[in-house]
CSV table of C-alpha atoms in Angstrom, one decimal:
chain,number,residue,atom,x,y,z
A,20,UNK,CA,7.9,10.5,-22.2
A,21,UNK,CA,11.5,10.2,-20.7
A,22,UNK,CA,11.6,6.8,-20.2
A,23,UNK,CA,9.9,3.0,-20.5
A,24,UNK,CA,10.2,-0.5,-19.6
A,25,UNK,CA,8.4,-3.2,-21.4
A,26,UNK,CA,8.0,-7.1,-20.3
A,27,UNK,CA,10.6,-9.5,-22.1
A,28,UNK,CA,8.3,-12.6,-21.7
A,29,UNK,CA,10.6,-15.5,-23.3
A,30,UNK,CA,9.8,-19.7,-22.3
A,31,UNK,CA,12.9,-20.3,-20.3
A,32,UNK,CA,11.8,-16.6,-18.5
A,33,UNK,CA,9.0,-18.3,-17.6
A,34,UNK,CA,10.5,-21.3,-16.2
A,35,UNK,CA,12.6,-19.4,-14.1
A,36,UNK,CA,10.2,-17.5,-12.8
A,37,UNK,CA,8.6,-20.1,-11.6
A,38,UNK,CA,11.1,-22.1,-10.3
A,39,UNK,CA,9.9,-23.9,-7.4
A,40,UNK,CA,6.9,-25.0,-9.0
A,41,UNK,CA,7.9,-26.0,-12.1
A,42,UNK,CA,10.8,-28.0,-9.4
A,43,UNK,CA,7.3,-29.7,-7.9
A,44,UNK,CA,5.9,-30.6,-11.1
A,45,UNK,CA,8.6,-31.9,-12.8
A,46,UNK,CA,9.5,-34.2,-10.0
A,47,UNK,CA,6.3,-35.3,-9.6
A,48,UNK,CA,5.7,-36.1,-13.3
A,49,UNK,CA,8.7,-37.9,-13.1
A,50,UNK,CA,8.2,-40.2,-10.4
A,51,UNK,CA,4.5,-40.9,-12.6
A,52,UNK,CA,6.4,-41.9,-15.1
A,53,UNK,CA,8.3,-44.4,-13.1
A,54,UNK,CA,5.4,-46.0,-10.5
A,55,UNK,CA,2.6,-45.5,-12.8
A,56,UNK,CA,4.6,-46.6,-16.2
A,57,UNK,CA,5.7,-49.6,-14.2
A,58,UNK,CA,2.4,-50.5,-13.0
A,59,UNK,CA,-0.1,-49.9,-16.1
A,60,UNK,CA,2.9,-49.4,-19.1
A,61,UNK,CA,4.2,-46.8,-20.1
A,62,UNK,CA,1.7,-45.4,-22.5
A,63,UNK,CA,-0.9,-45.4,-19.9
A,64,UNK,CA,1.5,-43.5,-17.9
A,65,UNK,CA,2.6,-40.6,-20.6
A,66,UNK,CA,-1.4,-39.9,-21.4
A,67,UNK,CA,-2.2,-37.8,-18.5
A,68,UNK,CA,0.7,-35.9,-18.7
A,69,UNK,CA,0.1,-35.0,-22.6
A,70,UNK,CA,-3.0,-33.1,-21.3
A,71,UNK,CA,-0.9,-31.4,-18.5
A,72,UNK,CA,1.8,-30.6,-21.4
A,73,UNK,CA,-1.6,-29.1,-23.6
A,74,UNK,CA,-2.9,-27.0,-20.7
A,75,UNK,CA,0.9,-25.5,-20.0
A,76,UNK,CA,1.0,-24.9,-24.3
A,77,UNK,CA,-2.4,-22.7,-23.8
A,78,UNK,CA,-1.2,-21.1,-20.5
A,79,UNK,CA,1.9,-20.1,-22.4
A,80,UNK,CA,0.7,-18.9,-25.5
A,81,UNK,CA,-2.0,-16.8,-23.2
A,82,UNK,CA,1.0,-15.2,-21.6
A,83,UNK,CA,3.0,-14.2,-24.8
A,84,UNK,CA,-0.2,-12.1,-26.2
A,85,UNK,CA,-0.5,-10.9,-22.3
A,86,UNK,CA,3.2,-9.4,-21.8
A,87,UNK,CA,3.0,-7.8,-25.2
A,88,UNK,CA,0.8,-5.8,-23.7
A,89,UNK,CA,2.3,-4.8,-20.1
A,90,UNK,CA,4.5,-1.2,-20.5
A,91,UNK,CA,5.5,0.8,-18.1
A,92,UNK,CA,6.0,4.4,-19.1
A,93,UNK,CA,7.9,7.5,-17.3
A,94,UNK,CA,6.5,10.8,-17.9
A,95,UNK,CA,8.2,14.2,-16.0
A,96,UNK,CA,6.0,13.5,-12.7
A,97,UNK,CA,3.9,10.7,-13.7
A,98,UNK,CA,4.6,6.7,-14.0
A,99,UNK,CA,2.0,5.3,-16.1
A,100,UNK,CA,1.5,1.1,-16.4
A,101,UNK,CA,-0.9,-1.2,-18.7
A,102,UNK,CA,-1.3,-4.8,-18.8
A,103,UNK,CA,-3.9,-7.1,-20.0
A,104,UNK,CA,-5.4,-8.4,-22.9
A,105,UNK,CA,-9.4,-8.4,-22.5
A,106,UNK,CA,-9.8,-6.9,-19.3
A,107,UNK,CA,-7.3,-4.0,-19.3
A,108,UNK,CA,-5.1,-2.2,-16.1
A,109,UNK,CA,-4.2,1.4,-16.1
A,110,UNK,CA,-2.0,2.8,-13.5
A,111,UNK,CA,-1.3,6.5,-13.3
A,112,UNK,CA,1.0,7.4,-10.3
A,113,UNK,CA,2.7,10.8,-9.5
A,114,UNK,CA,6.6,10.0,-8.1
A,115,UNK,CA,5.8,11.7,-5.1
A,116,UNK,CA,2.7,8.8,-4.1
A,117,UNK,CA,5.6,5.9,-4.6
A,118,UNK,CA,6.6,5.3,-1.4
A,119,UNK,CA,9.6,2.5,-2.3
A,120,UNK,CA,10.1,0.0,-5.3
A,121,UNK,CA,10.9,-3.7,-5.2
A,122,UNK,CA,12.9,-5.6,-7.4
A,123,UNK,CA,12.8,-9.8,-7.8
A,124,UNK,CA,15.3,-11.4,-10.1
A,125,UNK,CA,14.7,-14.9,-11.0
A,126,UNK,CA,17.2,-18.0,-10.3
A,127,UNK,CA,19.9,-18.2,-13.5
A,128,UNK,CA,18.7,-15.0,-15.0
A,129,UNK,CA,19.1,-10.9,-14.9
A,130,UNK,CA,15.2,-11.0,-15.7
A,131,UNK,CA,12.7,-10.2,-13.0
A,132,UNK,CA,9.9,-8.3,-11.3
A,133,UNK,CA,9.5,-4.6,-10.6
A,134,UNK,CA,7.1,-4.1,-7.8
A,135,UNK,CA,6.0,-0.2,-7.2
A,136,UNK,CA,4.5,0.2,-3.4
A,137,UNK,CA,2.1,3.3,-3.3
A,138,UNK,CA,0.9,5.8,-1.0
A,139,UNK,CA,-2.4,5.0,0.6
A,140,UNK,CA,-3.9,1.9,1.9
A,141,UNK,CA,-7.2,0.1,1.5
A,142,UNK,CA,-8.9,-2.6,3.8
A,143,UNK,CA,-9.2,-6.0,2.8
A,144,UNK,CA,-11.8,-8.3,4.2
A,145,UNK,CA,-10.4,-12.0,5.5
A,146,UNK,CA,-12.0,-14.9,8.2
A,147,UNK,CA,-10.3,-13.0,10.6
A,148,UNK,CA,-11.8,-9.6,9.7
A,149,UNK,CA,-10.0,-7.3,7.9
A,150,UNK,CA,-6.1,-6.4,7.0
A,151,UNK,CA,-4.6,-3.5,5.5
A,152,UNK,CA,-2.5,-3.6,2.6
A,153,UNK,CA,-0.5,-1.3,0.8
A,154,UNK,CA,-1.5,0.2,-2.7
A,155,UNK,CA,0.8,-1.5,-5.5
A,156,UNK,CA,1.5,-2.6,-9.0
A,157,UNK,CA,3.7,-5.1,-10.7
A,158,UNK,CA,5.8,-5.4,-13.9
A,159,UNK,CA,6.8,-8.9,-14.5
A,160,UNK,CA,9.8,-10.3,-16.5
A,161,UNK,CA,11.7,-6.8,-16.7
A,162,UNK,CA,14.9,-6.6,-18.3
A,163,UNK,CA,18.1,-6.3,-16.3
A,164,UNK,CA,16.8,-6.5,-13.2
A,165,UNK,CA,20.3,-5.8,-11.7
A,166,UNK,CA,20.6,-2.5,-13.0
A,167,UNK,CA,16.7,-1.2,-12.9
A,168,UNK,CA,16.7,-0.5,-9.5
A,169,UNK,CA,18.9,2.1,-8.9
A,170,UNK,CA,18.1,3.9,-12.0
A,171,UNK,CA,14.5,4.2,-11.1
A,172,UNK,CA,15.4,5.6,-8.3
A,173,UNK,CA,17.0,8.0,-10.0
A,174,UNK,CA,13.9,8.8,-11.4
A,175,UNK,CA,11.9,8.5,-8.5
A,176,UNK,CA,14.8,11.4,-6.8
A,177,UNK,CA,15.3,14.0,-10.0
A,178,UNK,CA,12.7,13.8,-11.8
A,179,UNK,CA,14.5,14.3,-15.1
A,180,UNK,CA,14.0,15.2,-18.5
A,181,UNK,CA,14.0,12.9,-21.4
A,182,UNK,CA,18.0,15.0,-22.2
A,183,UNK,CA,18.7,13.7,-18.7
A,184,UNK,CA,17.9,10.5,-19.1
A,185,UNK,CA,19.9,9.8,-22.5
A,186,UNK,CA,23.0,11.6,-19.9
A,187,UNK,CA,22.2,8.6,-17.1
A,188,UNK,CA,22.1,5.7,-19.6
A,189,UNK,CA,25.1,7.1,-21.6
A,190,UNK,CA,27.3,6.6,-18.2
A,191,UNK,CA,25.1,4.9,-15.3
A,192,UNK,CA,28.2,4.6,-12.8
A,193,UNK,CA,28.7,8.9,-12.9
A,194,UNK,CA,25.3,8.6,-11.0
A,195,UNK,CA,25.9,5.6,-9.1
A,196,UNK,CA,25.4,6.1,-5.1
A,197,UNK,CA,28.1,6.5,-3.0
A,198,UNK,CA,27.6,3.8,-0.1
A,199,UNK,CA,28.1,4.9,3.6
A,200,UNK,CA,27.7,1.9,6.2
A,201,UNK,CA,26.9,-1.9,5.4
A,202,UNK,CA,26.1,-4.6,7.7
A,203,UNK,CA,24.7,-8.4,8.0
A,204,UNK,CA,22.1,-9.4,10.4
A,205,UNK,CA,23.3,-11.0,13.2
A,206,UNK,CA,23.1,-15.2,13.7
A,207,UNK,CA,22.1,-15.4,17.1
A,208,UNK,CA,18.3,-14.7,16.1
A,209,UNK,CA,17.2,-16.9,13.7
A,210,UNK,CA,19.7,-20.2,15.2
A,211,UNK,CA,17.9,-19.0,18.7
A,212,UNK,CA,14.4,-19.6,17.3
A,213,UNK,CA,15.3,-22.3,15.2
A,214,UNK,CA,16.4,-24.5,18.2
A,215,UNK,CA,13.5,-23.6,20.2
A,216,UNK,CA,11.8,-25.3,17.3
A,217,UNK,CA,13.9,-28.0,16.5
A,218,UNK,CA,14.3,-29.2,20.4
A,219,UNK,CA,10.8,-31.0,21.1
A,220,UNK,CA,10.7,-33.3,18.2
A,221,UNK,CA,14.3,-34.0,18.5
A,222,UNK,CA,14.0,-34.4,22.4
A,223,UNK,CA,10.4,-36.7,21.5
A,224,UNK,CA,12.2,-39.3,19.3
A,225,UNK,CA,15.7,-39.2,21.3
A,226,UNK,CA,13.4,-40.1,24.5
A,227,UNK,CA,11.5,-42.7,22.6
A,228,UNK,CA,14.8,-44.7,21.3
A,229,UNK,CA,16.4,-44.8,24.9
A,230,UNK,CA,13.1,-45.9,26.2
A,231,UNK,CA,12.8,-48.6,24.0
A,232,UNK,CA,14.9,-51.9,24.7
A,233,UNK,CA,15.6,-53.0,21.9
A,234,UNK,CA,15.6,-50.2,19.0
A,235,UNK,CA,13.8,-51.0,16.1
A,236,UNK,CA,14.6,-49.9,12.6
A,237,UNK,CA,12.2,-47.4,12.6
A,238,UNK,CA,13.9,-45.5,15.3
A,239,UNK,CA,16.8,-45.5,14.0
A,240,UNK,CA,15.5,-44.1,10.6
A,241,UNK,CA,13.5,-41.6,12.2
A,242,UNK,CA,16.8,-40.5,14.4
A,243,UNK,CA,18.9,-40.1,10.9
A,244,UNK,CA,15.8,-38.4,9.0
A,245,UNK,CA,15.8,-35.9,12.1
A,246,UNK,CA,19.3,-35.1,12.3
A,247,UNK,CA,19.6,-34.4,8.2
A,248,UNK,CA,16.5,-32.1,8.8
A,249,UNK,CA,18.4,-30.3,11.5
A,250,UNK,CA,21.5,-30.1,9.6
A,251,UNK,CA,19.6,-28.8,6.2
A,252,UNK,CA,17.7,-26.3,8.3
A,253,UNK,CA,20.3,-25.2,10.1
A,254,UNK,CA,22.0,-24.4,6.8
A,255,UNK,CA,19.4,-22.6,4.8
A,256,UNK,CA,19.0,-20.6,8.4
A,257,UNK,CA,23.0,-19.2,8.1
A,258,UNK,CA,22.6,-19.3,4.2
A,259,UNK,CA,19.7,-17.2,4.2
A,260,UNK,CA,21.2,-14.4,7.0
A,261,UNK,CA,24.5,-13.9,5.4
A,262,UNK,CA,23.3,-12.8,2.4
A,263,UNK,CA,21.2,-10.5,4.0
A,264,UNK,CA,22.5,-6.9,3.8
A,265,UNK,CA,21.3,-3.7,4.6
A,266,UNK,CA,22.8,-0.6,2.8
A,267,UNK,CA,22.7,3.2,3.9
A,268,UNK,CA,23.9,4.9,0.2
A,269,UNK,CA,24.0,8.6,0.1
A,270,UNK,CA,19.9,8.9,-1.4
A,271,UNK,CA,18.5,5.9,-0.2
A,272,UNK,CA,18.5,3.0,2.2
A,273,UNK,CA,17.6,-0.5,0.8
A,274,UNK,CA,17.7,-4.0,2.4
A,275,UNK,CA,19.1,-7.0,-0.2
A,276,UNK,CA,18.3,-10.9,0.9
A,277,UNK,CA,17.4,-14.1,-1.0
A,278,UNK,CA,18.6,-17.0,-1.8
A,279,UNK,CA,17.5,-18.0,-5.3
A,280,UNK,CA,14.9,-15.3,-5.8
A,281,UNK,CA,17.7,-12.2,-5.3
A,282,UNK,CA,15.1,-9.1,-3.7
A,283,UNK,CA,16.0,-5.7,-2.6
A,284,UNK,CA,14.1,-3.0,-1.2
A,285,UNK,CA,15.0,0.4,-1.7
A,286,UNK,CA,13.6,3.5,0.1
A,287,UNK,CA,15.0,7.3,-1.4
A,288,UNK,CA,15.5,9.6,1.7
A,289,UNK,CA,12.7,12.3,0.2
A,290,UNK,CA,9.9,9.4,0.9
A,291,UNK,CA,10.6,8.4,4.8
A,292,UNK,CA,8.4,10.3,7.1
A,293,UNK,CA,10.2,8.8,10.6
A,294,UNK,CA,12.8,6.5,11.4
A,295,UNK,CA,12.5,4.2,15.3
A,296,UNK,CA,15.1,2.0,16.9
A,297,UNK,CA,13.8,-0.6,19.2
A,298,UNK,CA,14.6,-4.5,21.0
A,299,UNK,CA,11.9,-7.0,21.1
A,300,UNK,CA,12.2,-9.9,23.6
A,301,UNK,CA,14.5,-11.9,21.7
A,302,UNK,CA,16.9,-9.1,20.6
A,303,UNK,CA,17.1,-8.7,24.7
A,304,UNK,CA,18.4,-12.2,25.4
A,305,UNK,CA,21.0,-11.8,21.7
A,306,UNK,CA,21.8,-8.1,22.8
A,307,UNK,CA,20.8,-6.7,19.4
A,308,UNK,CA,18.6,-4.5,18.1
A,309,UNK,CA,15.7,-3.6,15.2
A,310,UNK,CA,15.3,-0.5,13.1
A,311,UNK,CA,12.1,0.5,11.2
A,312,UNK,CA,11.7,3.3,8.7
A,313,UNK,CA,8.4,4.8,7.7
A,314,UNK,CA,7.1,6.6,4.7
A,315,UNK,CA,4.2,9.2,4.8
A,316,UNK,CA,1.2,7.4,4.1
A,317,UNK,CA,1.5,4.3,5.7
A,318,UNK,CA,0.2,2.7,9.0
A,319,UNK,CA,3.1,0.0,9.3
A,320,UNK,CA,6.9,0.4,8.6
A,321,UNK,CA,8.0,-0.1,4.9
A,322,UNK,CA,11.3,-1.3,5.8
A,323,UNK,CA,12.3,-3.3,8.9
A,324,UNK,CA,16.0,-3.6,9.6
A,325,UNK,CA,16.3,-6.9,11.6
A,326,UNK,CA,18.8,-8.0,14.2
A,327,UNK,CA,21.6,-5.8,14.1
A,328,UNK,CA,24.7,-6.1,17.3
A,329,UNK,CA,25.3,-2.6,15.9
A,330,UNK,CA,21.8,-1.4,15.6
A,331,UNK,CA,22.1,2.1,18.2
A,332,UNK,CA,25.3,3.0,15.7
A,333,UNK,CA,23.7,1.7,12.4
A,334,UNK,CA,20.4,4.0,13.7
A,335,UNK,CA,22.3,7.1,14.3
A,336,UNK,CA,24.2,6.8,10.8
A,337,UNK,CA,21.1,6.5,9.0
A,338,UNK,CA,19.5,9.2,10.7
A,339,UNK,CA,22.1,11.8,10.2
A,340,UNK,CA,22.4,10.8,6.7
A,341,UNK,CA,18.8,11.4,6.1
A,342,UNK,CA,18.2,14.4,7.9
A,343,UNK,CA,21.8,15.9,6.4
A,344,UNK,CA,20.2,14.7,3.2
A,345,UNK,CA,20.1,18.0,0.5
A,346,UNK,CA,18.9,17.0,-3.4
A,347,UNK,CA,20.4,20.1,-4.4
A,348,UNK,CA,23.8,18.8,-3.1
A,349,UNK,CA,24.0,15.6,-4.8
């Protein structure tokens, strides 16, 4: 064994990860409270959420026996995970089958997920037919999510010894990579599309209050309702790009975004099988660009680098890095 990672499954762990609906059900239990406890009294009202509050006390105590039980173990050339309680998981994956990892930290936390994306690829059956999804496995509720990434990476690349490990955790920033080129996607994209979307309501209620003679007070609600909307999505649109990075590092390329789940995709040079530059329709008209990169085993592109002005310049960086790329070097 030269290294492990166990769950830290805690209450307020749980809340956090699951922010949004915990968000939904807590605003909806509270505006019960309020209509229903006005209505039929208050004691009427608090009953039905007591059983919710039971069935949330089962679920919870259900998932402290559960991520007791999900490890994650590092051998020399093997990563091995378990979870479950009655019906048990086992994992055993060689380094060279993991394609990229995945990391997820949760809103107000350095918790978070740990996703492993694996060689290979299996059909599944929908309505439509059939799709094809990656091989994977999850760790939920990892410790320092920050910090995880880049060490399994580390991992993933050497291959070291249990001796070489205690050296990485004894001084984490003497293996740290060195970065090469950053950049944020460009605006133009998303604010193009979104306007395209926003135009035909806004157009269909701006028509329908000129039309009208005298405007009546639904109009005019309707007109202020929109024009928050647009503002608000117009927000979360910028929001969400500028904290959107993509990273060329000296060993790996990785993609960072989110706004209150932080993710970041990281790829090790040794994995990617081919690298393509190309502009879509809409790149055309902003005068950007798309990169993917593909690793051996996969039909579709594990990372794709969006909307880049620089994207020709970004694409030859990267791709001299990777093929220039020695292990024995670093």
């Amino acid at each position: 064994e030269v290294f492990n990672i166990n769950s830290r499954f805690s209450f307020f762990q749980s809340l956090r990860a699951g922010f949004f609906g915990v968000s939904v059900i807590s605003v909806a239990a509270l505006a019960w409270v309020v209509f229903a406890g006005s209505y039929f009294g208050w004691a009427e009202a608090i009953i039905p959420l007591m059983f919710i509050v039971g069935i949330w006390i089962l679920l919870y105590i259900y998932e402290v026996f559960y991520y007791i039980r999900s490890r994650l173990f590092f051998y020399e050339d093997v990563v091995y995970f378990q979870e479950g309680i009655f019906f048990k998981d086992f994992y055993y994956v060689r380094y060279d089958n993991v394609k990229d990892i995945t990391t997820t930290k949760y809103p107000f936390s350095q918790e978070g997920n740990l996703k492993f994306n694996i060689a290979g690829e299996r059909v599944v059956k929908t309505q439509q037919g059939g799709s094809i999804r990656s091989h994977s496995f999850t760790i939920k509720y990892v410790p320092d999510i920050p910090v995880q990434d880049e060490l399994i990476d580390f991992i993933l690349l050497r291959k070291p010894t249990a001796g070489d490990m205690k050296k990485y955790l004894r001084s984490p920033a003497d293996h740290q990579g060195e970065q090469v080129i950053q950049r944020t996607p460009s605006l133009k994209n998303p604010l193009l599309v979104a306007a395209f979307i926003l135009l035909l309501p806004n157009i269909a209620v701006f028509l329908h209050a000129f039309s009208t003679i005298g405007v009546a007070n639904i109009v005019i609600f309707l007109l202020i309702l929109l024009t928050i909307t647009d503002i608000v999505v117009l927000i979360l649109i910028i929001w969400y790009t500028l904290v959107k990075k993509y990273i060329i590092e000296d060993t790996r390329v990785l993609a960072r975004w989110g706004i209150v789940f932080k993710k970041q995709t990281s790829i090790v040079f040794e994995k990617i099988d081919f690298l393509n530059n190309h502009q879509g329709f809409i790149n055309k008209i902003c005068r950007n660009g798309d990169i993917t990169v593909n690793t051996i085993g996969s039909s579709r592109p594990e990372l794709r680098i969006k909307n880049l002005d620089d994207y020709k310049e970004f694409y030859k960086r990267l791709q001299k890095v990777y093929k220039n790329f020695d292990l024995d070097d670093q």
